[in-house]
Amino acid sequence: MSAAPVTILDALLVGGLLAAAGLTLFVPRRSTAVVMFLVFGVLLAIAWTRLGAPDVALAEAAIGAGVTSALLIDAVYERSRRPERATGHHRQVLAVVGAVLAAVLAVGLALVLVDIGPFTSPGPGAADLVADRLDESGVSHPVTAVLLNFRSYDTLLEIAVLLVAVLAALALQPDATLRGVPAPTRTPDLLGLLVRVLAPVLVVVAGWLLVAGSVAPGGAFQAGAVLAGGLLLMRLGGWPGAVPASDLLRPTLAVGLTGFLTLAYLTAALGAGWLDLGAAWAGEAILALEALLTVSIAMTLAALFVANQDPPTPPVGVSSPERTR
Amino acid sequence: MNDTLGALVLLPLGGAVLAALLPRHGPWVGIVTAAATLALALTTAAAVYRSGPRHLELAGWGAPLGIDLRADGLSAAMLALTAVVGVATTVYATGSDAASGRPLFWPLWLALWSGLNAVYVSGDLFNTYVALELVGLSAVALVALGGRDAYPPALRYLFVAVLGSLAYLLGVALVYAEAGTLDIVEAGERLDGATTAVTALTATALAVMALGLALKTALFPLHAWLPQAHAAAPSAVSAILSALVVKASLFVLVRVWFVVFGGAATPGAAQLLGILGTVAVVWGAVLALRQPRLKPIVAYSTVAQVGYLFLLFPLATPGLGEAAGTTAAQAAYAGWTGALGLALAHGLAKAAMFMAAGTLALAHGSDRLTDLRGAATRMPMSTLTFGLAGASLAGLPPTFGFVGKWQLLQASLISGQWWWLPVLLVGGLLTAAYTVRVLGATVNPPDAELAPLAPVPRRMEWAALSMAALAVMLGVSSSGLLGLLGVGAPVGGGP
Amino acid sequence: MILTVVTVILAVAGCFFFAAGTVGLLRFPDLHSRLHAVTKADNLGLGLVLAALALQADSPATALKLGLIWALALLASATSSHLLASGAGDQGGGR
Amino acid sequence: MTREELFLAVGAGLAVLGAARLLLTRDLLTRVLALNVASGGVLMILVALALRGGGPDGPDPVLHALVLTGIVITVSVTGFAIGLVRRIEGDLTEGGRR
């Protein structure tokens, strides 16, 4: 790997990232902060492509910048109140000390990191092994092979984390379903048109990302995030059933983890060992599993968004005018 | 046989999915899953005790390409503790909605159990990160089941848990950069073999990991989040959090410290952890003495008791790499079994205490000490439970807590680190003090009018008492458990 | 050679429209005229930049994808500015 | 300075910046944002390390897979955290407590 020199684009990117992060964290207006965070997410996605990580860039654009920003924007525009900040000498001193300490830590950490030479591991590194045994994994894209075959157990637990997150968000609803969240009432015609055009496009894009994951950047997470966007658009555009409120909700949320666990139980029961995919059928198994995961991930991200919206009762008055201090 | 390691994680996870899909049958799914997981955990512990550490290569690849699961004596003991306390809290939680907090308790608790087991059997640094996140997120969600007043402490807990995990993840990246593997044992061997001196990278990795994990374990001065979160949660959840969840990050810290960074862990850093633990012992106990309500008392007691567990680092670190039979190795072995035995004892006793606190609060409608008058005669079982658990925490003979402290005492004397002796004594006295204060508040003053009690299902009191009884009885026959802790231990040159 | 020149001209023109749209966003007094400036100028700017890129594309498929991106962006910006404008109308004016 | 070194250093800066802001602010939404910035910084370190540790076939795919997992975990946490923030602040505006 030849060391790539820093270009002007890198320098601009880094400057933009730091500026966006600083504005995100320090502007007084919440809406500005959230928009700056959106910019930060987009710049991060560009940074990942500069660092040769197209999978990560796709995921960041769809999940990190897309879904997270949607959650944040929805949180800001209904209520723009900021609890009063305790000001005073004590707090200012704390801020200054904190800033100095943070600067020292950051510089120290950066120095240590920059000092790392090329990896000189004493044994075969995991990355070398991935390249050596990729053809046994059933897919030809190394990141997908790591995620769904070599280290599939990590991904299984990660899907469990997603399920726990959405259950936790549902637990904040009075009856642990989405029934309490009012569906959007008024649908402007133009939005309906957009949804009719865009929803099929998003489904196609998601499907393409899913299938492409076997050979190229993409996969269940990216596809799921795109599909989640489609589901939310449909909900806003006059199809509230796109995100089911109760009966179908939990089965859809859980279908990915259920499929993953079933695969694990089957492999163990048939004597191969937990999650041991035979080279002959690994490719098909991974694709089928990813399809289920895509459905669950999409519904999970969409349900997180809906669950965070306020229940109708108790009514919250007209949101107070934005306060900047 | 080794397949039980996978089942220990994936079985409760299946239970969690089932409980999420069948909200009305949560208690049954919970009980069946708990019984099966207990059987798996005890089988695994017996196998480890009889024939040494277990090892399983997941997906047939083997580390460092795939992920390996491992269980040594410490893992087995933690799995067993989790299962025993897990069954008791499961039974307890079926008793009352107020103690468990609504139906979503079941999927979240089973997912948490799965995550705890995943931490204990994981042989991989990054997999441990994912498992810790599963534990952290489900624990926070369980706290939030406590209702609106629990939301602010839950959110604070979430921030702390995730910040700690991020620091840990940064450390994992640094270790990977140095060793080229994520496998815990292999990384340890490579770091040990590759470096003659401790590099800045290794030191930084150890520092950020220790910081993150100490934050998640609520080591003084990073403890402020814990009492609020543990006190605000429903009682069954508090028991789970205090008895089990704080142990998970401590377990990871022990693994990282002794196995991955065996060569880099300096005595100075170990002493620092011991000193912070000492401050925690005193500070937590003093604050516990000042709380007007029962659950915060028990929660601050956790801060104090966690402090003891950190004595492991100064007492066992000097014995790393010493041959069996040397004084240093003996001291380290005593410190290892003592501190980790104390962790087990604390798990049992603290589960009992929180469950007893829950039944008392449920019956009296409040957990203010001033409202608990008369409990000693009207709810003798719960009061007895609290007293027995307090005795074990204080380290009175013949409890299991006493055995742990005795081992720590031995380790301090053999290794010449006499300065830990007063900590052990003062901490015990302070623990006894706040236990007696609670018991004193339950005595019935003559001719006082007492409000009627709300009914409490008997099985809740039995579940609590069984944990307290276990914490006492294990002290009488502790050699097997201490021997289990020594199986495959990194210090002492083997059992 | 000619291709390169055309590409550069298109790209520079695209950037000009983006810049004009941004200035409009910052300088115009109310929501409606701001929206007008941004959507008009940016849709055109994006179209020009994408056209420049399409000229440099390796294959017709890539050029087609770029065209698709433009179509989607037009649709999205038309809808979102419509929503913004009607939302602002409900509340009686800009922000 | 190479590109990896630049991004390693910036990743460290973002991680510390986010962590420090998380600890020092009281505004709950800012804390959520800070958590995401810190997470972005740590993940940037991982991606830059992947470039540095890569072989002839490109950057290290193992680290990329880890980063993908990290992104998904971060969005899970963020989703739940925003839910909690909104409930807490809803209580504050509604009941006027505190």
PDB file of N, CA and C in Angstrom, chain B residues 191-261:
ATOM      1  N   LEU B 191       1.293  -9.406  21.794  1.00  0.00           N
ATOM      2  CA  LEU B 191       1.772  -8.179  22.442  1.00  0.00           C
ATOM      3  C   LEU B 191       2.930  -8.507  23.370  1.00  0.00           C
ATOM      4  N   ASP B 192       2.821  -9.639  24.044  1.00  0.00           N
ATOM      5  CA  ASP B 192       3.864 -10.046  24.968  1.00  0.00           C
ATOM      6  C   ASP B 192       5.148 -10.362  24.228  1.00  0.00           C
ATOM      7  N   GLY B 193       4.999 -11.077  23.105  1.00  0.00           N
ATOM      8  CA  GLY B 193       6.188 -11.517  22.395  1.00  0.00           C
ATOM      9  C   GLY B 193       6.822 -10.421  21.552  1.00  0.00           C
ATOM     10  N   ALA B 194       5.995  -9.511  21.035  1.00  0.00           N
ATOM     11  CA  ALA B 194       6.503  -8.557  20.056  1.00  0.00           C
ATOM     12  C   ALA B 194       7.277  -7.419  20.705  1.00  0.00           C
ATOM     13  N   THR B 195       6.890  -7.059  21.907  1.00  0.00           N
ATOM     14  CA  THR B 195       7.474  -5.850  22.470  1.00  0.00           C
ATOM     15  C   THR B 195       8.355  -6.194  23.659  1.00  0.00           C
ATOM     16  N   THR B 196       9.525  -5.655  23.637  1.00  0.00           N
ATOM     17  CA  THR B 196      10.386  -5.822  24.809  1.00  0.00           C
ATOM     18  C   THR B 196      10.018  -4.762  25.834  1.00  0.00           C
ATOM     19  N   ALA B 197       9.832  -3.549  25.345  1.00  0.00           N
ATOM     20  CA  ALA B 197       9.408  -2.479  26.250  1.00  0.00           C
ATOM     21  C   ALA B 197       7.955  -2.147  25.942  1.00  0.00           C
ATOM     22  N   VAL B 198       7.288  -1.526  26.889  1.00  0.00           N
ATOM     23  CA  VAL B 198       5.903  -1.107  26.674  1.00  0.00           C
ATOM     24  C   VAL B 198       5.914   0.083  25.719  1.00  0.00           C
ATOM     25  N   THR B 199       5.249  -0.058  24.589  1.00  0.00           N
ATOM     26  CA  THR B 199       5.228   1.056  23.647  1.00  0.00           C
ATOM     27  C   THR B 199       4.170   2.060  24.070  1.00  0.00           C
ATOM     28  N   ALA B 200       4.281   3.260  23.503  1.00  0.00           N
ATOM     29  CA  ALA B 200       3.282   4.299  23.784  1.00  0.00           C
ATOM     30  C   ALA B 200       1.916   3.816  23.340  1.00  0.00           C
ATOM     31  N   LEU B 201       1.889   3.069  22.228  1.00  0.00           N
ATOM     32  CA  LEU B 201       0.612   2.580  21.703  1.00  0.00           C
ATOM     33  C   LEU B 201      -0.044   1.631  22.686  1.00  0.00           C
ATOM     34  N   THR B 202       0.733   0.669  23.189  1.00  0.00           N
ATOM     35  CA  THR B 202       0.168  -0.294  24.132  1.00  0.00           C
ATOM     36  C   THR B 202      -0.326   0.409  25.382  1.00  0.00           C
ATOM     37  N   ALA B 203       0.486   1.343  25.884  1.00  0.00           N
ATOM     38  CA  ALA B 203       0.090   2.043  27.104  1.00  0.00           C
ATOM     39  C   ALA B 203      -1.198   2.827  26.876  1.00  0.00           C
ATOM     40  N   THR B 204      -1.286   3.492  25.703  1.00  0.00           N
ATOM     41  CA  THR B 204      -2.499   4.257  25.411  1.00  0.00           C
ATOM     42  C   THR B 204      -3.704   3.328  25.319  1.00  0.00           C
ATOM     43  N   ALA B 205      -3.506   2.203  24.641  1.00  0.00           N
ATOM     44  CA  ALA B 205      -4.625   1.266  24.495  1.00  0.00           C
ATOM     45  C   ALA B 205      -5.101   0.802  25.859  1.00  0.00           C
ATOM     46  N   LEU B 206      -4.174   0.417  26.721  1.00  0.00           N
ATOM     47  CA  LEU B 206      -4.575  -0.039  28.055  1.00  0.00           C
ATOM     48  C   LEU B 206      -5.274   1.080  28.815  1.00  0.00           C
ATOM     49  N   ALA B 207      -4.736   2.308  28.692  1.00  0.00           N
ATOM     50  CA  ALA B 207      -5.309   3.424  29.447  1.00  0.00           C
ATOM     51  C   ALA B 207      -6.748   3.701  29.008  1.00  0.00           C
ATOM     52  N   VAL B 208      -6.999   3.778  27.687  1.00  0.00           N
ATOM     53  CA  VAL B 208      -8.362   4.115  27.269  1.00  0.00           C
ATOM     54  C   VAL B 208      -9.330   2.983  27.596  1.00  0.00           C
ATOM     55  N   MET B 209      -8.859   1.737  27.456  1.00  0.00           N
ATOM     56  CA  MET B 209      -9.755   0.625  27.774  1.00  0.00           C
ATOM     57  C   MET B 209     -10.081   0.618  29.261  1.00  0.00           C
ATOM     58  N   ALA B 210      -9.054   0.802  30.098  1.00  0.00           N
ATOM     59  CA  ALA B 210      -9.297   0.784  31.539  1.00  0.00           C
ATOM     60  C   ALA B 210     -10.226   1.923  31.931  1.00  0.00           C
ATOM     61  N   LEU B 211     -10.020   3.088  31.321  1.00  0.00           N
ATOM     62  CA  LEU B 211     -10.869   4.240  31.636  1.00  0.00           C
ATOM     63  C   LEU B 211     -12.330   3.950  31.273  1.00  0.00           C
ATOM     64  N   GLY B 212     -12.530   3.466  30.053  1.00  0.00           N
ATOM     65  CA  GLY B 212     -13.889   3.197  29.613  1.00  0.00           C
ATOM     66  C   GLY B 212     -14.570   2.154  30.475  1.00  0.00           C
ATOM     67  N   LEU B 213     -13.843   1.086  30.791  1.00  0.00           N
ATOM     68  CA  LEU B 213     -14.464   0.006  31.561  1.00  0.00           C
ATOM     69  C   LEU B 213     -14.670   0.407  33.013  1.00  0.00           C
ATOM     70  N   ALA B 214     -13.742   1.208  33.564  1.00  0.00           N
ATOM     71  CA  ALA B 214     -13.928   1.677  34.935  1.00  0.00           C
ATOM     72  C   ALA B 214     -15.163   2.573  35.008  1.00  0.00           C
ATOM     73  N   LEU B 215     -15.381   3.366  33.944  1.00  0.00           N
ATOM     74  CA  LEU B 215     -16.585   4.201  33.899  1.00  0.00           C
ATOM     75  C   LEU B 215     -17.844   3.336  33.907  1.00  0.00           C
ATOM     76  N   LYS B 216     -17.821   2.271  33.129  1.00  0.00           N
ATOM     77  CA  LYS B 216     -18.996   1.392  33.073  1.00  0.00           C
ATOM     78  C   LYS B 216     -19.178   0.603  34.359  1.00  0.00           C
ATOM     79  N   THR B 217     -18.064   0.382  35.090  1.00  0.00           N
ATOM     80  CA  THR B 217     -18.164  -0.353  36.352  1.00  0.00           C
ATOM     81  C   THR B 217     -18.441   0.584  37.517  1.00  0.00           C
ATOM     82  N   ALA B 218     -18.457   1.896  37.248  1.00  0.00           N
ATOM     83  CA  ALA B 218     -18.742   2.894  38.286  1.00  0.00           C
ATOM     84  C   ALA B 218     -17.678   2.925  39.364  1.00  0.00           C
ATOM     85  N   LEU B 219     -16.409   2.881  38.945  1.00  0.00           N
ATOM     86  CA  LEU B 219     -15.325   3.054  39.907  1.00  0.00           C
ATOM     87  C   LEU B 219     -15.237   4.530  40.286  1.00  0.00           C
ATOM     88  N   PHE B 220     -15.067   4.811  41.574  1.00  0.00           N
ATOM     89  CA  PHE B 220     -14.845   6.186  42.007  1.00  0.00           C
ATOM     90  C   PHE B 220     -13.677   6.768  41.210  1.00  0.00           C
ATOM     91  N   PRO B 221     -13.706   7.987  40.738  1.00  0.00           N
ATOM     92  CA  PRO B 221     -14.754   9.004  40.822  1.00  0.00           C
ATOM     93  C   PRO B 221     -15.711   9.001  39.628  1.00  0.00           C
ATOM     94  N   LEU B 222     -15.863   7.878  38.973  1.00  0.00           N
ATOM     95  CA  LEU B 222     -16.731   7.822  37.790  1.00  0.00           C
ATOM     96  C   LEU B 222     -18.053   7.131  38.129  1.00  0.00           C
ATOM     97  N   HIS B 223     -18.497   7.268  39.380  1.00  0.00           N
ATOM     98  CA  HIS B 223     -19.594   6.447  39.873  1.00  0.00           C
ATOM     99  C   HIS B 223     -20.933   7.174  39.938  1.00  0.00           C
ATOM    100  N   ALA B 224     -20.942   8.492  39.709  1.00  0.00           N
ATOM    101  CA  ALA B 224     -22.118   9.288  40.096  1.00  0.00           C
ATOM    102  C   ALA B 224     -23.396   8.831  39.407  1.00  0.00           C
ATOM    103  N   TRP B 225     -23.281   8.205  38.244  1.00  0.00           N
ATOM    104  CA  TRP B 225     -24.479   7.809  37.511  1.00  0.00           C
ATOM    105  C   TRP B 225     -25.172   6.613  38.143  1.00  0.00           C
ATOM    106  N   LEU B 226     -24.405   5.773  38.841  1.00  0.00           N
ATOM    107  CA  LEU B 226     -24.931   4.463  39.231  1.00  0.00           C
ATOM    108  C   LEU B 226     -26.064   4.528  40.255  1.00  0.00           C
ATOM    109  N   PRO B 227     -25.873   5.231  41.389  1.00  0.00           N
ATOM    110  CA  PRO B 227     -26.930   5.181  42.407  1.00  0.00           C
ATOM    111  C   PRO B 227     -28.273   5.657  41.873  1.00  0.00           C
ATOM    112  N   GLN B 228     -28.258   6.725  41.048  1.00  0.00           N
ATOM    113  CA  GLN B 228     -29.522   7.226  40.505  1.00  0.00           C
ATOM    114  C   GLN B 228     -30.195   6.180  39.642  1.00  0.00           C
ATOM    115  N   ALA B 229     -29.410   5.585  38.727  1.00  0.00           N
ATOM    116  CA  ALA B 229     -30.006   4.638  37.794  1.00  0.00           C
ATOM    117  C   ALA B 229     -30.511   3.409  38.541  1.00  0.00           C
ATOM    118  N   HIS B 230     -29.702   2.886  39.455  1.00  0.00           N
ATOM    119  CA  HIS B 230     -30.102   1.660  40.139  1.00  0.00           C
ATOM    120  C   HIS B 230     -31.279   1.902  41.071  1.00  0.00           C
ATOM    121  N   ALA B 231     -31.360   3.102  41.640  1.00  0.00           N
ATOM    122  CA  ALA B 231     -32.456   3.361  42.565  1.00  0.00           C
ATOM    123  C   ALA B 231     -33.759   3.647  41.822  1.00  0.00           C
ATOM    124  N   ALA B 232     -33.662   4.207  40.610  1.00  0.00           N
ATOM    125  CA  ALA B 232     -34.876   4.589  39.889  1.00  0.00           C
ATOM    126  C   ALA B 232     -35.529   3.407  39.185  1.00  0.00           C
ATOM    127  N   ALA B 233     -34.777   2.330  38.967  1.00  0.00           N
ATOM    128  CA  ALA B 233     -35.302   1.198  38.204  1.00  0.00           C
ATOM    129  C   ALA B 233     -36.304   0.409  39.037  1.00  0.00           C
ATOM    130  N   PRO B 234     -37.179  -0.389  38.375  1.00  0.00           N
ATOM    131  CA  PRO B 234     -38.019  -1.326  39.129  1.00  0.00           C
ATOM    132  C   PRO B 234     -37.128  -2.286  39.930  1.00  0.00           C
ATOM    133  N   SER B 235     -37.670  -2.845  41.028  1.00  0.00           N
ATOM    134  CA  SER B 235     -36.815  -3.605  41.956  1.00  0.00           C
ATOM    135  C   SER B 235     -36.113  -4.785  41.310  1.00  0.00           C
ATOM    136  N   ALA B 236     -36.828  -5.545  40.493  1.00  0.00           N
ATOM    137  CA  ALA B 236     -36.183  -6.695  39.860  1.00  0.00           C
ATOM    138  C   ALA B 236     -35.024  -6.231  38.995  1.00  0.00           C
ATOM    139  N   VAL B 237     -35.227  -5.097  38.328  1.00  0.00           N
ATOM    140  CA  VAL B 237     -34.172  -4.558  37.475  1.00  0.00           C
ATOM    141  C   VAL B 237     -32.992  -4.091  38.316  1.00  0.00           C
ATOM    142  N   SER B 238     -33.276  -3.416  39.439  1.00  0.00           N
ATOM    143  CA  SER B 238     -32.170  -2.969  40.297  1.00  0.00           C
ATOM    144  C   SER B 238     -31.321  -4.154  40.721  1.00  0.00           C
ATOM    145  N   ALA B 239     -31.992  -5.256  41.082  1.00  0.00           N
ATOM    146  CA  ALA B 239     -31.254  -6.440  41.507  1.00  0.00           C
ATOM    147  C   ALA B 239     -30.353  -6.927  40.378  1.00  0.00           C
ATOM    148  N   ILE B 240     -30.901  -6.987  39.181  1.00  0.00           N
ATOM    149  CA  ILE B 240     -30.112  -7.454  38.046  1.00  0.00           C
ATOM    150  C   ILE B 240     -28.927  -6.522  37.795  1.00  0.00           C
ATOM    151  N   LEU B 241     -29.188  -5.216  37.828  1.00  0.00           N
ATOM    152  CA  LEU B 241     -28.127  -4.255  37.511  1.00  0.00           C
ATOM    153  C   LEU B 241     -26.998  -4.340  38.523  1.00  0.00           C
ATOM    154  N   SER B 242     -27.358  -4.314  39.819  1.00  0.00           N
ATOM    155  CA  SER B 242     -26.308  -4.262  40.838  1.00  0.00           C
ATOM    156  C   SER B 242     -25.579  -5.576  40.973  1.00  0.00           C
ATOM    157  N   ALA B 243     -26.346  -6.676  40.872  1.00  0.00           N
ATOM    158  CA  ALA B 243     -25.718  -7.974  41.090  1.00  0.00           C
ATOM    159  C   ALA B 243     -24.930  -8.413  39.874  1.00  0.00           C
ATOM    160  N   LEU B 244     -25.423  -8.127  38.678  1.00  0.00           N
ATOM    161  CA  LEU B 244     -24.853  -8.745  37.483  1.00  0.00           C
ATOM    162  C   LEU B 244     -24.205  -7.760  36.517  1.00  0.00           C
ATOM    163  N   VAL B 245     -24.902  -6.667  36.190  1.00  0.00           N
ATOM    164  CA  VAL B 245     -24.449  -5.860  35.053  1.00  0.00           C
ATOM    165  C   VAL B 245     -23.107  -5.181  35.330  1.00  0.00           C
ATOM    166  N   VAL B 246     -22.915  -4.660  36.544  1.00  0.00           N
ATOM    167  CA  VAL B 246     -21.617  -4.009  36.800  1.00  0.00           C
ATOM    168  C   VAL B 246     -20.476  -5.018  36.735  1.00  0.00           C
ATOM    169  N   LYS B 247     -20.783  -6.297  36.954  1.00  0.00           N
ATOM    170  CA  LYS B 247     -19.719  -7.306  36.921  1.00  0.00           C
ATOM    171  C   LYS B 247     -19.223  -7.550  35.499  1.00  0.00           C
ATOM    172  N   ALA B 248     -20.108  -7.300  34.507  1.00  0.00           N
ATOM    173  CA  ALA B 248     -19.724  -7.618  33.133  1.00  0.00           C
ATOM    174  C   ALA B 248     -18.539  -6.759  32.691  1.00  0.00           C
ATOM    175  N   SER B 249     -18.626  -5.445  32.938  1.00  0.00           N
ATOM    176  CA  SER B 249     -17.515  -4.593  32.505  1.00  0.00           C
ATOM    177  C   SER B 249     -16.276  -4.857  33.360  1.00  0.00           C
ATOM    178  N   LEU B 250     -16.473  -5.209  34.641  1.00  0.00           N
ATOM    179  CA  LEU B 250     -15.318  -5.557  35.472  1.00  0.00           C
ATOM    180  C   LEU B 250     -14.633  -6.809  34.917  1.00  0.00           C
ATOM    181  N   PHE B 251     -15.458  -7.785  34.508  1.00  0.00           N
ATOM    182  CA  PHE B 251     -14.923  -9.012  33.922  1.00  0.00           C
ATOM    183  C   PHE B 251     -14.056  -8.678  32.708  1.00  0.00           C
ATOM    184  N   VAL B 252     -14.562  -7.790  31.847  1.00  0.00           N
ATOM    185  CA  VAL B 252     -13.801  -7.438  30.647  1.00  0.00           C
ATOM    186  C   VAL B 252     -12.492  -6.753  31.044  1.00  0.00           C
ATOM    187  N   LEU B 253     -12.572  -5.884  32.044  1.00  0.00           N
ATOM    188  CA  LEU B 253     -11.350  -5.206  32.482  1.00  0.00           C
ATOM    189  C   LEU B 253     -10.327  -6.222  32.993  1.00  0.00           C
ATOM    190  N   VAL B 254     -10.791  -7.215  33.741  1.00  0.00           N
ATOM    191  CA  VAL B 254      -9.883  -8.245  34.238  1.00  0.00           C
ATOM    192  C   VAL B 254      -9.238  -8.984  33.077  1.00  0.00           C
ATOM    193  N   ARG B 255     -10.046  -9.371  32.106  1.00  0.00           N
ATOM    194  CA  ARG B 255      -9.521 -10.059  30.914  1.00  0.00           C
ATOM    195  C   ARG B 255      -8.453  -9.216  30.207  1.00  0.00           C
ATOM    196  N   VAL B 256      -8.843  -7.956  29.943  1.00  0.00           N
ATOM    197  CA  VAL B 256      -7.950  -7.082  29.192  1.00  0.00           C
ATOM    198  C   VAL B 256      -6.660  -6.878  29.969  1.00  0.00           C
ATOM    199  N   TRP B 257      -6.792  -6.621  31.259  1.00  0.00           N
ATOM    200  CA  TRP B 257      -5.637  -6.280  32.091  1.00  0.00           C
ATOM    201  C   TRP B 257      -4.666  -7.451  32.191  1.00  0.00           C
ATOM    202  N   PHE B 258      -5.207  -8.638  32.502  1.00  0.00           N
ATOM    203  CA  PHE B 258      -4.320  -9.752  32.810  1.00  0.00           C
ATOM    204  C   PHE B 258      -3.956 -10.582  31.587  1.00  0.00           C
ATOM    205  N   VAL B 259      -4.852 -10.678  30.606  1.00  0.00           N
ATOM    206  CA  VAL B 259      -4.564 -11.566  29.474  1.00  0.00           C
ATOM    207  C   VAL B 259      -3.982 -10.783  28.301  1.00  0.00           C
ATOM    208  N   VAL B 260      -4.667  -9.685  27.900  1.00  0.00           N
ATOM    209  CA  VAL B 260      -4.179  -8.963  26.719  1.00  0.00           C
ATOM    210  C   VAL B 260      -2.920  -8.177  27.055  1.00  0.00           C
ATOM    211  N   PHE B 261      -2.954  -7.452  28.165  1.00  0.00           N
ATOM    212  CA  PHE B 261      -1.840  -6.555  28.485  1.00  0.00           C
ATOM    213  C   PHE B 261      -0.984  -7.099  29.616  1.00  0.00           C
TER     214      PHE B 261
END
